[in-house]
XYZ file of C-alpha atoms in Angstrom:
774
model
C 63.221 4.658 -11.439
C 62.778 6.654 -8.225
C 66.265 5.693 -6.975
C 67.838 7.781 -9.769
C 66.524 10.898 -8.029
C 69.287 11.772 -5.591
C 67.345 14.370 -3.599
C 65.479 12.365 -0.969
C 62.720 14.941 -0.457
C 62.147 15.351 -4.170
C 62.059 11.569 -4.532
C 59.426 11.259 -1.773
C 57.390 14.060 -3.302
C 57.386 12.413 -6.743
C 56.448 9.066 -5.199
C 53.597 10.827 -3.410
C 52.380 12.403 -6.670
C 52.570 9.058 -8.482
C 50.633 7.389 -5.645
C 47.869 9.990 -5.892
C 47.647 9.516 -9.666
C 47.457 5.732 -9.277
C 44.851 6.097 -6.487
C 42.618 8.309 -8.644
C 43.017 5.925 -11.596
C 42.021 3.000 -9.369
C 38.894 4.898 -8.260
C 37.998 5.809 -11.836
C 38.496 2.237 -13.077
C 36.889 0.703 -9.961
C 39.968 -1.500 -9.545
C 39.031 -4.982 -8.280
C 35.524 -3.573 -7.625
C 36.857 -1.898 -4.496
C 35.631 1.639 -5.113
C 32.229 1.297 -6.745
C 30.914 2.743 -9.972
C 31.787 6.289 -11.041
C 29.752 8.183 -13.666
C 31.443 8.158 -17.082
C 31.211 10.817 -19.761
C 28.069 9.222 -21.199
C 26.367 9.671 -17.823
C 27.677 13.241 -17.615
C 26.352 14.084 -21.075
C 22.944 12.521 -20.410
C 22.178 13.049 -16.724
C 18.906 11.749 -15.341
C 17.035 13.488 -12.563
C 15.269 10.872 -10.465
C 13.858 8.656 -13.197
C 10.237 7.699 -12.589
C 9.407 4.053 -12.005
C 6.376 2.827 -13.937
C 3.798 0.228 -12.935
C 2.116 -1.935 -15.567
C -0.605 -4.563 -15.588
C 0.257 -8.078 -16.724
C -1.015 -7.161 -20.207
C 1.196 -4.087 -20.459
C -1.103 -1.190 -19.515
C 0.469 1.667 -17.542
C -1.443 2.100 -14.282
C 0.803 4.314 -12.179
C 4.169 5.954 -11.689
C 6.475 6.591 -8.743
C 8.385 9.850 -8.940
C 9.354 12.965 -7.029
C 6.136 14.799 -7.671
C 7.318 18.327 -7.016
C 10.043 18.745 -9.613
C 9.630 20.996 -12.670
C 12.873 21.819 -14.553
C 13.410 25.417 -15.667
C 15.911 27.064 -18.039
C 18.658 29.457 -16.886
C 17.050 32.481 -18.491
C 13.887 31.852 -16.482
C 15.732 32.083 -13.160
C 16.038 35.427 -11.385
C 19.611 36.803 -11.118
C 18.913 37.242 -7.403
C 18.683 33.460 -7.028
C 21.945 32.942 -8.929
C 23.726 35.638 -6.922
C 22.431 34.332 -3.598
C 23.533 30.808 -4.458
C 27.057 31.739 -5.584
C 27.636 34.209 -2.734
C 26.548 31.713 -0.092
C 27.577 28.309 -1.379
C 30.601 28.900 -3.643
C 31.997 32.450 -3.881
C 34.860 31.312 -6.156
C 32.476 29.407 -8.471
C 33.503 31.311 -11.610
C 37.235 30.911 -10.856
C 37.672 27.153 -10.349
C 37.291 24.099 -12.580
C 34.991 22.091 -10.357
C 37.153 21.772 -7.242
C 38.198 24.791 -5.190
C 41.399 23.665 -3.483
C 41.791 27.056 -1.843
C 38.316 26.830 -0.342
C 38.877 23.168 0.563
C 42.100 24.019 2.409
C 40.325 26.844 4.200
C 37.532 24.526 5.320
C 40.085 22.051 6.731
C 41.769 24.816 8.730
C 38.412 26.124 9.992
C 37.341 22.625 10.987
C 40.617 22.123 12.845
C 39.880 25.302 14.818
C 36.395 24.044 15.739
C 34.460 26.090 13.158
C 33.252 23.308 10.910
C 32.163 24.394 7.437
C 31.836 22.652 4.107
C 34.386 22.898 1.346
C 32.329 21.447 -1.502
C 31.777 23.568 -4.570
C 28.438 23.899 -6.328
C 29.774 21.531 -8.987
C 30.709 18.943 -6.350
C 27.271 19.219 -4.764
C 25.750 18.721 -8.203
C 27.880 15.594 -8.669
C 26.584 14.257 -5.360
C 22.923 15.148 -6.051
C 22.682 14.314 -9.731
C 24.862 11.218 -9.931
C 24.378 9.826 -6.413
C 28.107 9.373 -5.889
C 27.479 8.330 -2.298
C 24.545 6.044 -2.953
C 25.177 2.510 -1.790
C 24.796 1.069 -5.286
C 27.729 3.276 -6.349
C 29.981 1.965 -3.593
C 32.428 -0.900 -3.521
C 34.090 -2.871 -0.748
C 35.832 0.288 0.511
C 32.496 1.467 1.979
C 33.152 -0.853 4.939
C 36.334 1.065 5.912
C 35.199 4.293 7.682
C 38.030 6.814 7.122
C 39.097 5.505 3.714
C 35.432 5.478 2.660
C 35.135 9.241 3.242
C 38.335 9.921 1.304
C 37.106 7.836 -1.645
C 33.730 9.613 -1.631
C 35.421 12.990 -1.746
C 37.840 11.940 -4.505
C 35.001 10.490 -6.562
C 33.151 13.810 -6.248
C 36.262 15.660 -7.405
C 36.615 13.432 -10.467
C 32.926 13.794 -11.323
C 33.080 17.578 -10.782
C 36.011 17.871 -13.219
C 34.016 15.899 -15.819
C 30.980 18.138 -15.317
C 33.037 21.303 -15.728
C 34.571 19.879 -18.894
C 31.145 19.125 -20.387
C 29.013 22.078 -19.255
C 29.247 25.845 -19.038
C 28.929 27.624 -15.696
C 25.379 28.671 -16.544
C 24.411 25.089 -17.385
C 25.922 23.843 -14.127
C 23.932 26.388 -12.125
C 20.772 25.412 -13.991
C 21.309 21.700 -13.373
C 22.025 22.352 -9.715
C 18.948 24.514 -9.120
C 16.749 21.958 -10.898
C 17.938 19.069 -8.722
C 18.428 20.501 -5.246
C 15.737 19.737 -2.576
C 13.889 22.513 -0.722
C 12.047 20.467 1.892
C 8.392 19.384 2.059
C 8.932 17.000 -0.873
C 9.843 20.011 -3.030
C 12.569 19.548 -5.640
C 13.928 22.204 -7.966
C 13.819 25.995 -7.838
C 10.628 26.406 -9.857
C 8.598 24.202 -7.532
C 10.157 25.955 -4.526
C 9.273 29.481 -5.666
C 5.731 28.348 -6.397
C 5.384 26.425 -3.140
C 6.628 29.159 -0.823
C 5.860 32.411 -2.674
C 3.410 31.453 -5.440
C 5.791 33.034 -7.970
C 7.752 31.859 -10.968
C 11.568 31.728 -10.468
C 12.130 34.892 -12.508
C 9.826 37.007 -10.328
C 11.244 36.646 -6.830
C 12.757 39.516 -4.841
C 16.265 39.449 -3.294
C 14.765 38.625 0.112
C 12.696 35.759 -1.308
C 15.696 34.410 -3.210
C 17.788 34.581 -0.036
C 15.092 32.732 1.927
C 15.138 29.841 -0.514
C 18.910 29.629 -0.854
C 19.224 29.865 2.911
C 17.215 26.630 3.199
C 19.939 24.672 1.393
C 22.074 24.550 4.526
C 19.340 22.567 6.325
C 15.901 22.348 4.731
C 14.127 21.449 7.988
C 15.976 23.835 10.305
C 15.508 26.838 8.018
C 12.089 25.979 6.616
C 10.086 29.249 6.511
C 6.803 27.415 7.156
C 7.831 25.497 10.257
C 10.715 27.605 11.586
C 10.020 31.195 10.455
C 12.364 32.896 12.943
C 15.361 30.737 12.051
C 14.518 31.112 8.379
C 14.468 34.908 8.743
C 17.849 34.907 10.472
C 19.360 32.643 7.834
C 17.851 34.778 5.055
C 19.611 37.862 6.412
C 22.909 35.959 6.537
C 22.500 35.143 2.841
C 21.659 38.765 2.083
C 24.818 39.733 3.941
C 26.844 37.431 1.705
C 25.240 38.993 -1.368
C 26.298 42.452 -0.131
C 29.781 41.230 0.749
C 30.457 39.998 -2.781
C 28.921 43.007 -4.493
C 25.601 41.574 -5.609
C 23.637 44.031 -3.437
C 24.299 47.648 -2.592
C 24.300 48.615 1.129
C 20.972 50.427 0.762
C 19.398 47.387 -0.938
C 20.772 45.090 1.741
C 19.279 47.240 4.489
C 15.896 47.443 2.779
C 15.690 43.689 2.093
C 16.629 42.692 5.644
C 13.767 44.813 6.979
C 11.154 42.842 5.019
C 9.066 40.077 6.632
C 9.155 36.574 5.149
C 5.810 37.240 3.424
C 5.103 33.652 2.386
C 2.282 32.926 -0.033
C 1.256 29.284 0.411
C -1.842 29.437 -1.781
C -0.296 27.552 -4.699
C -1.930 24.168 -5.328
C 0.102 21.481 -7.073
C -2.179 19.513 -9.373
C 0.460 17.118 -10.678
C -0.375 13.460 -10.148
C 1.171 10.040 -10.350
C -1.755 7.771 -11.159
C -2.370 7.320 -7.449
C -4.546 4.343 -6.582
C -5.010 1.493 -4.125
C -3.113 -0.723 -6.534
C -0.168 1.658 -6.829
C 0.141 1.836 -3.056
C -0.202 -1.946 -2.775
C 2.699 -2.352 -5.207
C 4.772 0.136 -3.196
C 4.098 -1.741 0.038
C 4.675 -5.123 -1.616
C 8.103 -3.998 -2.914
C 9.187 -2.087 0.191
C 11.285 -4.886 1.694
C 12.800 -5.868 -1.659
C 13.819 -2.282 -2.407
C 15.508 -1.895 0.978
C 17.350 -5.190 0.680
C 18.526 -4.431 -2.863
C 19.121 -0.678 -2.516
C 16.550 0.504 -5.033
C 14.410 3.626 -4.810
C 11.034 3.434 -6.536
C 10.978 7.214 -6.857
C 14.381 7.637 -8.476
C 15.670 4.501 -10.180
C 13.421 4.355 -13.245
C 12.214 0.786 -12.727
C 9.558 -0.852 -14.883
C 7.329 -2.900 -12.629
C 5.057 -5.521 -14.177
C 2.259 -6.633 -11.892
C 0.123 -9.749 -12.130
C -3.050 -7.657 -12.364
C -5.287 -8.429 -15.357
C -6.538 -5.085 -16.705
C -9.802 -6.612 -17.985
C -10.642 -8.296 -14.702
C -9.601 -5.203 -12.773
C -11.944 -3.087 -14.876
C -14.820 -5.548 -14.418
C -14.229 -5.650 -10.655
C -14.230 -1.864 -10.392
C -17.402 -1.675 -12.486
C -19.140 -4.304 -10.324
C -18.075 -2.515 -7.145
C -19.333 0.843 -8.429
C -22.633 -0.623 -9.603
C -23.448 -2.573 -6.449
C -21.978 -0.212 -3.852
C -23.993 2.653 -5.279
C -27.151 0.578 -4.761
C -26.055 -0.486 -1.271
C -25.411 3.104 -0.252
C -28.877 4.097 -1.402
C -30.347 1.192 0.570
C -28.376 2.223 3.651
C -29.441 5.880 3.373
C -33.087 4.908 2.969
C -32.846 2.601 5.978
C -31.576 5.264 8.365
C -33.083 8.393 6.806
C -32.347 11.367 9.044
C -31.431 9.175 12.022
C -27.816 8.768 13.062
C -26.621 5.195 12.369
C -23.832 5.022 14.944
C -25.257 2.675 17.552
C -24.040 0.386 20.321
C -24.813 -3.352 20.438
C -28.246 -2.589 21.929
C -29.150 -0.169 19.153
C -28.758 2.950 21.304
C -27.187 5.968 19.596
C -23.591 6.666 20.688
C -23.759 10.217 22.021
C -20.032 11.013 21.980
C -19.451 9.554 18.504
C -18.672 12.926 16.893
C -16.425 14.060 19.759
C -14.344 10.876 19.630
C -13.920 11.273 15.875
C -12.831 14.901 16.363
C -10.286 13.818 18.950
C -8.745 11.335 16.519
C -7.913 14.125 14.085
C -4.331 15.493 14.284
C -5.631 19.058 14.411
C -7.522 18.417 17.654
C -4.307 18.354 19.718
C -3.107 21.541 18.052
C -6.394 23.299 18.772
C -6.440 22.051 22.339
C -2.958 23.465 22.859
C -3.784 26.715 21.065
C -6.969 27.332 23.054
C -5.670 25.858 26.349
C -8.346 23.167 26.283
C -11.224 25.636 25.872
C -13.888 23.301 24.445
C -16.114 26.195 23.381
C -13.443 27.566 21.053
C -12.535 24.064 19.840
C -16.191 23.344 19.071
C -16.424 26.690 17.307
C -13.631 25.647 14.975
C -15.239 22.280 14.200
C -18.651 23.872 13.584
C -17.330 26.606 11.300
C -18.737 26.211 7.771
C -16.377 26.211 4.787
C -16.408 25.277 1.137
C -15.225 21.784 0.327
C -15.573 19.022 -2.251
C -16.993 15.701 -1.088
C -17.376 12.233 -2.548
C -20.753 11.173 -3.918
C -21.786 8.328 -6.200
C -22.807 10.979 -8.709
C -19.287 12.423 -8.781
C -17.365 15.035 -6.774
C -19.728 17.610 -5.310
C -18.933 21.105 -4.020
C -20.723 21.942 -0.808
C -20.520 23.998 2.392
C -19.726 21.775 5.344
C -18.326 22.198 8.812
C -15.874 19.638 10.122
C -18.720 18.118 12.118
C -20.856 17.876 8.978
C -17.966 16.163 7.194
C -17.471 13.617 9.984
C -21.197 12.776 9.972
C -21.312 12.536 6.184
C -18.325 10.252 5.718
C -19.203 8.030 8.707
C -22.301 6.908 6.779
C -20.387 5.925 3.636
C -20.083 2.181 3.012
C -16.791 0.831 1.709
C -15.436 -2.420 0.316
C -12.329 -4.472 -0.348
C -12.011 -7.042 -3.131
C -9.239 -9.343 -4.287
C -9.133 -12.101 -6.897
C -6.319 -14.625 -7.218
C -5.418 -17.468 -9.556
C -4.360 -20.191 -7.088
C -2.502 -22.345 -9.618
C -0.017 -19.525 -10.293
C -0.370 -17.446 -7.121
C -0.988 -14.377 -9.290
C -3.267 -11.660 -7.939
C -5.581 -10.647 -10.779
C -7.767 -8.034 -9.079
C -7.083 -5.557 -6.260
C -9.825 -3.102 -5.288
C -8.892 -1.455 -2.008
C -12.014 0.675 -1.656
C -14.626 2.741 -3.437
C -12.484 5.814 -4.160
C -8.794 6.258 -3.350
C -8.966 10.049 -3.599
C -11.285 10.267 -0.600
C -10.626 6.954 1.191
C -6.914 6.109 1.306
C -7.251 3.130 3.637
C -6.810 -0.137 1.735
C -9.520 -2.644 2.645
C -7.720 -5.582 1.016
C -4.574 -5.788 3.083
C -4.608 -2.956 5.643
C -8.101 -3.370 7.066
C -8.940 -6.376 9.221
C -12.526 -7.193 10.124
C -14.491 -10.021 11.721
C -14.819 -12.808 9.176
C -18.175 -14.125 10.384
C -19.262 -17.385 8.799
C -16.578 -17.245 6.093
C -14.322 -18.614 8.839
C -16.446 -21.734 9.352
C -14.670 -23.735 6.603
C -11.551 -23.795 8.785
C -13.518 -25.790 11.358
C -14.790 -28.177 8.697
C -11.406 -28.682 7.031
C -9.954 -29.480 10.450
C -12.650 -32.122 10.861
C -12.270 -33.554 7.341
C -8.501 -33.763 7.751
C -8.858 -35.552 11.081
C -11.137 -38.481 10.297
C -14.540 -36.905 9.552
C -16.316 -37.105 6.191
C -18.698 -34.701 4.425
C -21.472 -37.226 5.116
C -21.004 -37.464 8.876
C -24.186 -36.275 10.574
C -24.812 -33.969 13.502
C -28.112 -32.818 14.967
C -29.122 -29.162 14.893
C -29.724 -28.665 18.614
C -28.708 -26.362 21.468
C -25.026 -26.517 22.396
C -23.282 -25.591 25.642
C -19.492 -25.505 25.676
C -17.538 -24.869 28.855
C -14.061 -23.426 28.462
C -11.442 -21.276 30.145
C -10.686 -17.765 28.922
C -7.506 -16.289 30.404
C -7.782 -18.679 33.322
C -11.431 -17.919 34.055
C -14.288 -20.393 33.576
C -16.686 -19.400 30.819
C -19.615 -20.891 28.923
C -20.508 -20.500 25.244
C -24.053 -21.190 24.068
C -24.297 -20.180 20.388
C -27.676 -19.557 18.828
C -28.688 -20.138 15.240
C -29.434 -17.115 13.126
C -33.197 -17.462 13.594
C -32.923 -18.457 17.272
C -34.480 -21.762 16.231
C -33.140 -25.312 16.361
C -34.707 -27.793 13.929
C -33.431 -30.920 15.715
C -32.841 -32.307 12.237
C -29.854 -34.478 11.403
C -27.618 -32.841 8.834
C -24.495 -33.914 7.019
C -21.431 -31.739 7.449
C -21.803 -30.605 3.847
C -25.390 -29.537 4.441
C -24.504 -27.817 7.726
C -21.668 -25.841 6.137
C -23.714 -24.990 3.048
C -26.621 -23.791 5.211
C -24.209 -22.189 7.702
C -25.731 -23.767 10.816
C -24.110 -22.325 13.928
C -25.083 -25.135 16.304
C -23.476 -27.844 14.182
C -20.377 -25.751 13.549
C -20.093 -25.367 17.329
C -20.373 -29.144 17.817
C -17.660 -29.717 15.224
C -15.520 -27.143 17.029
C -15.990 -28.956 20.317
C -15.119 -32.310 18.748
C -11.916 -31.247 16.963
C -10.848 -28.542 19.437
C -10.654 -24.792 18.909
C -6.880 -24.840 19.349
C -6.714 -27.261 16.424
C -8.899 -24.984 14.284
C -6.587 -22.042 14.986
C -3.623 -24.243 14.060
C -5.210 -25.212 10.724
C -6.254 -21.651 9.900
C -2.677 -20.452 10.385
C -1.303 -23.407 8.461
C -3.618 -22.800 5.502
C -2.882 -19.090 5.135
C -4.262 -16.865 7.917
C -1.459 -14.788 9.455
C -3.408 -12.568 11.876
C -3.551 -13.355 15.578
C -6.491 -15.640 16.360
C -7.828 -15.843 19.888
C -8.331 -19.517 20.619
C -11.875 -19.717 22.003
C -14.840 -21.831 20.866
C -16.349 -18.903 18.913
C -13.267 -18.787 16.673
C -15.067 -21.034 14.168
C -17.893 -18.482 13.807
C -15.428 -15.778 12.775
C -14.997 -13.787 15.981
C -11.444 -12.745 15.017
C -10.328 -9.979 12.670
C -8.703 -10.972 9.363
C -8.012 -9.292 6.030
C -9.457 -9.990 2.593
C -5.906 -10.777 1.442
C -5.498 -13.498 4.073
C -8.866 -15.058 3.347
C -8.244 -15.253 -0.393
C -4.837 -16.760 0.238
C -6.284 -19.384 2.608
C -9.218 -20.330 0.365
C -6.818 -20.667 -2.564
C -5.179 -23.567 -0.752
C -8.265 -25.690 -1.401
C -8.278 -25.022 -5.168
C -4.499 -25.497 -5.360
C -4.652 -29.160 -4.369
C -3.791 -28.466 -0.731
C -0.693 -26.381 -1.400
C -0.563 -22.957 0.275
C 0.715 -20.231 -2.020
C 2.430 -16.933 -1.402
C 0.364 -14.473 -3.483
C 2.325 -12.654 -6.180
C 1.451 -9.043 -6.986
C 4.614 -8.146 -8.919
C 5.798 -10.626 -11.516
C 9.010 -8.990 -12.705
C 11.048 -5.776 -12.609
C 13.243 -4.414 -15.401
C 15.370 -1.330 -15.874
C 14.633 1.448 -18.373
C 16.226 -0.581 -21.174
C 14.087 -3.629 -20.469
C 16.858 -5.682 -18.891
C 15.514 -8.026 -16.228
C 16.403 -7.074 -12.658
C 14.164 -9.437 -10.706
C 11.560 -12.087 -11.436
C 9.309 -13.268 -8.617
C 8.599 -16.992 -8.623
C 5.709 -18.927 -7.129
C 6.360 -20.346 -3.669
C 4.158 -23.175 -2.409
C 3.959 -25.369 0.657
C 2.000 -28.597 1.086
C -0.379 -28.094 4.037
C -3.313 -30.398 3.170
C -3.639 -33.706 1.388
C -5.059 -33.574 -2.140
C -8.028 -35.619 -0.952
C -8.901 -33.178 1.853
C -8.506 -30.196 -0.492
C -10.824 -31.744 -3.109
C -13.419 -32.712 -0.495
C -13.447 -29.105 0.715
C -14.189 -27.899 -2.823
C -17.099 -30.327 -2.818
C -18.191 -28.915 0.546
C -18.067 -25.349 -0.815
C -20.471 -26.285 -3.603
C -22.956 -27.036 -0.852
C -23.655 -23.331 -0.540
C -25.388 -23.583 -3.920
C -26.629 -27.169 -3.878
C -27.753 -27.926 -0.323
C -31.223 -26.945 0.963
C -31.053 -23.408 2.362
C -27.529 -22.929 1.042
C -26.362 -19.396 1.757
C -24.897 -18.814 -1.726
C -28.163 -19.429 -3.564
C -28.676 -15.747 -4.305
C -26.205 -16.391 -7.142
C -29.059 -18.092 -9.040
C -30.194 -14.507 -9.758
C -27.209 -14.179 -12.122
C -28.144 -16.474 -15.031
C -24.931 -15.801 -16.953
C -23.047 -17.710 -14.259
C -24.712 -21.051 -14.916
C -24.001 -21.921 -18.531
C -22.058 -24.918 -19.841
C -22.273 -26.945 -16.637
C -20.469 -24.196 -14.714
C -19.914 -24.754 -10.997
C -19.290 -22.203 -8.263
C -18.520 -22.753 -4.615
C -18.515 -20.148 -1.937
C -19.225 -18.989 1.573
C -21.103 -15.972 2.844
C -20.293 -14.309 6.129
C -21.836 -11.671 8.382
C -20.568 -10.504 11.744
C -22.856 -9.633 14.660
C -25.254 -6.719 14.139
C -24.573 -6.858 10.367
C -21.372 -4.850 10.776
C -19.348 -6.831 8.221
C -20.621 -8.551 5.093
C -18.382 -11.077 3.306
C -18.424 -13.344 0.319
C -15.728 -15.808 -0.679
C -16.305 -17.169 -4.179
C -14.520 -20.086 -5.854
C -14.600 -21.081 -9.536
C -12.491 -23.702 -11.300
C -9.797 -21.050 -11.923
C -10.176 -18.199 -9.437
C -10.770 -17.349 -5.791
C -12.365 -13.995 -4.955
C -12.825 -12.391 -1.564
C -15.092 -9.395 -0.902
C -15.800 -7.439 2.278
C -18.447 -4.713 2.625
C -19.139 -2.411 5.561
C -18.635 1.027 7.070
C -15.192 1.977 8.336
C -16.572 2.592 11.827
C -17.986 -0.631 13.266
C -20.784 1.160 15.090
C -22.295 2.081 11.700
C -24.138 -0.818 10.055
C -27.347 -2.251 8.657
C -30.112 -3.444 10.976
C -31.557 -6.604 9.413
C -30.585 -9.714 7.510
C -32.572 -8.617 4.462
C -30.405 -5.519 4.119
C -27.074 -6.275 5.756
C -26.108 -9.923 5.337
C -23.105 -10.871 3.248
C -25.452 -12.578 0.808
C -27.100 -9.177 0.205
C -24.005 -6.934 0.335
C -20.837 -8.719 -0.796
C -22.264 -11.611 -2.824
C -23.946 -9.365 -5.462
C -20.565 -7.795 -6.251
C -19.143 -11.259 -6.903
C -22.116 -12.198 -9.088
C -21.890 -9.034 -11.198
C -18.114 -9.388 -11.504
C -18.106 -13.008 -12.634
C -20.893 -12.365 -15.147
C -18.696 -9.740 -16.795
C -15.730 -12.118 -16.793
C -17.630 -15.050 -18.278
C -19.375 -13.048 -21.005
C -16.070 -11.639 -22.297
C -14.406 -14.298 -24.483
C -11.140 -12.368 -24.246
C -10.981 -12.574 -20.446
C -9.252 -15.938 -20.632
C -11.573 -17.501 -18.048
C -14.288 -19.902 -19.171
C -17.253 -21.772 -17.774
C -16.797 -25.282 -16.481
C -17.126 -27.697 -13.571
C -14.720 -27.956 -10.677
C -11.726 -30.258 -11.217
C -12.221 -33.999 -10.996
C -10.689 -35.683 -7.949
C -6.915 -35.434 -8.132
C -6.463 -38.671 -6.204
C -8.596 -41.616 -5.162
C -11.259 -40.392 -2.726
C -11.386 -42.800 0.193
C -14.013 -40.987 2.262
C -17.762 -41.049 1.749
C -19.017 -37.780 0.316
C -22.090 -38.478 -1.859
C -25.023 -38.141 0.537
C -27.767 -35.947 -1.036
C -29.829 -34.009 1.460
C -33.639 -34.072 1.361
C -35.314 -31.116 -0.357
C -36.957 -29.073 2.378
C -40.325 -27.583 1.449
C -40.849 -25.570 4.639
C -39.686 -22.027 5.335
C -36.011 -22.074 6.195
C -33.117 -19.772 6.707
C -30.206 -19.016 4.490
C -28.733 -16.691 7.074
C -25.016 -16.586 7.689
C -24.957 -14.472 10.854
C -23.993 -15.744 14.254
C -26.822 -14.062 16.172
C -29.601 -12.326 14.254
C -32.762 -13.882 12.704
C -33.857 -14.093 9.113
C -37.053 -15.323 7.490
C -36.803 -16.458 3.870
C -37.997 -19.358 1.807
C -35.490 -21.757 0.378
C -34.751 -21.400 -3.318
C -35.124 -24.394 -5.640
C -32.183 -26.690 -5.079
C -30.598 -28.813 -7.806
C -29.930 -32.408 -6.863
C -26.175 -33.039 -6.730
C -24.959 -35.377 -9.431
C -22.298 -38.034 -8.850
C -18.803 -36.741 -9.499
C -16.809 -37.916 -12.471
C -13.907 -39.760 -10.935
C -10.620 -41.158 -12.136
C -10.266 -44.842 -12.691
C -10.207 -46.747 -9.424
C -11.887 -43.971 -7.398
C -14.557 -44.988 -4.953
C -17.697 -42.954 -4.396
C -17.475 -43.943 -0.775
C -20.690 -45.993 -0.573
């Protein structure tokens, strides 16, 4: 066909034109998936501006949303002409003369760039195509994205095609409106209405020429020309925009002169009260999906995903109610204990004098003040002691008060917090996530972010190491003083653990009794026999991911771990010795309900079924053995119907800093931590600060609510029968002790209580062929 054209230059020109047409058609059709998706007319007619992603519980209740908070669309008639004029004069002077692509302006930009004066050639419509339809987003790209120069050409051509479609569908006014409603203005501010409110506390129809120019000037670089952080650059850029408005006849010379003389005059008093259902759970979902979103090129805040979590709304409600009920009581107990005295103390009980100063220095503003006042501590202290109105958290609701920064630090340092998680080991599904007492005031998540000393809740890792390496629950050790020599970083050291009451009974105890009663001396002997390196190995294998310092005291919980890790590890015992990867998000769909991703259970065999079942039997010792540390659960009668069984382990770190309870039922594992965020703030006695008096009551109240609701899906019942033949001896009832004893779970401090009545353990129902081990 082309050979019939005799003129060589004309023939080459026509071939060139045909090639361009074919190239654009290939881009539009995404030929061989090389060029990526381009918005079609349906997309153009129904554009979406950063669709919110929604988070649901497993039973379909909306619990949160992810979206660009500061976006509030506005109609064209509600936008000041000054904003329109500033935009057109600065960004696209020929806006009303082209059909989406300004080839004259594009050619001019190429020439300017060639001369070293780089400037953009995109029209407002092209910028809208890029902003609104994400034409350069990775999901919209094909294989061509791997070829640098060709990639840029394809991007630009795709923007041209999309711009032509936009111009065909919308009027100029509608295009300007769409653009101003989608463009970012820095500081997480999207859209002109939010920008005028954020920077000038005005609606878009009320701004002056200078204010309009300030905002439009930011579009070149929102950080560089931000009037809050770079006022001088913003002022200079504003005057450039005003100059453009004068140049194209939108301002008279006198108006231009008057407007350029004005200061920025920001008004930052506007408060945005829009929300997104913010919560510990919402943030946990965001963190849980972070890696997946990056790997699969999704944006929680723009892609309109529907995220279905594994959280049970009933159980979540009951957990939050139990936390509120018990933490309110604990806070009252703590306040009564300390009265007007400051509770921040060192290990000897002496008040920490520089506690407030150190807390001030941790605040970001301290460095700014130090720089501003050249380190003048008098002026810095004056700032921190200045009284001002503020709203603070109380258990009676938000309360307005007059506090200085020092008052605020003192007030919040005394507040107790908690973290709670419940998981269904058989499915790996997390059913409850309570990151703290109030997300509005305490953002730090105490389930997965916070790590604290586990205390005696770590002891089961010593006992499972023993059980899995030849010991039985009936093997006996004597409660007596222990001295263990070891090397710490190459230096000789000696560890001599004391029991909680500083008393050794010299009584022989089975391993089940010793773990149920939480006897430090016997746990230390077990540690010496199996090796602390081995205990660390088993803890990591079962589900603990945090670094564990391998020293003899590891078995008494000297290392920091999270509630999340502890629940995961304890779930291994109930899941027949298979470690599970907890699942917080079950599936993700798009806006139309089409499945994008389903998260499946992942398990790994780390213990034999026999060892796992024997550990469940050991955990019941906390309720059944004399002096068992879980026996405070007898105070919750609703827990003990229909032959129900509960296993668990209390834990308290030194000086009653951290209180723990790990509870196990036939279906669920729950972990709870209680304490103050600063470790120097704590209770002073076992009666007030042990895990059995802080964390355990939350578990008791929670499980009562679960069991008494027939719709919860969780029923009473005994632990599972042995999954395999039990070859080790385990039935060895302990004598009922009539004397005063301890049910303390601390590693150092004393306690004086009388043992509660103890039920005599009954022989287990066992499968055919199972031996009781006699």
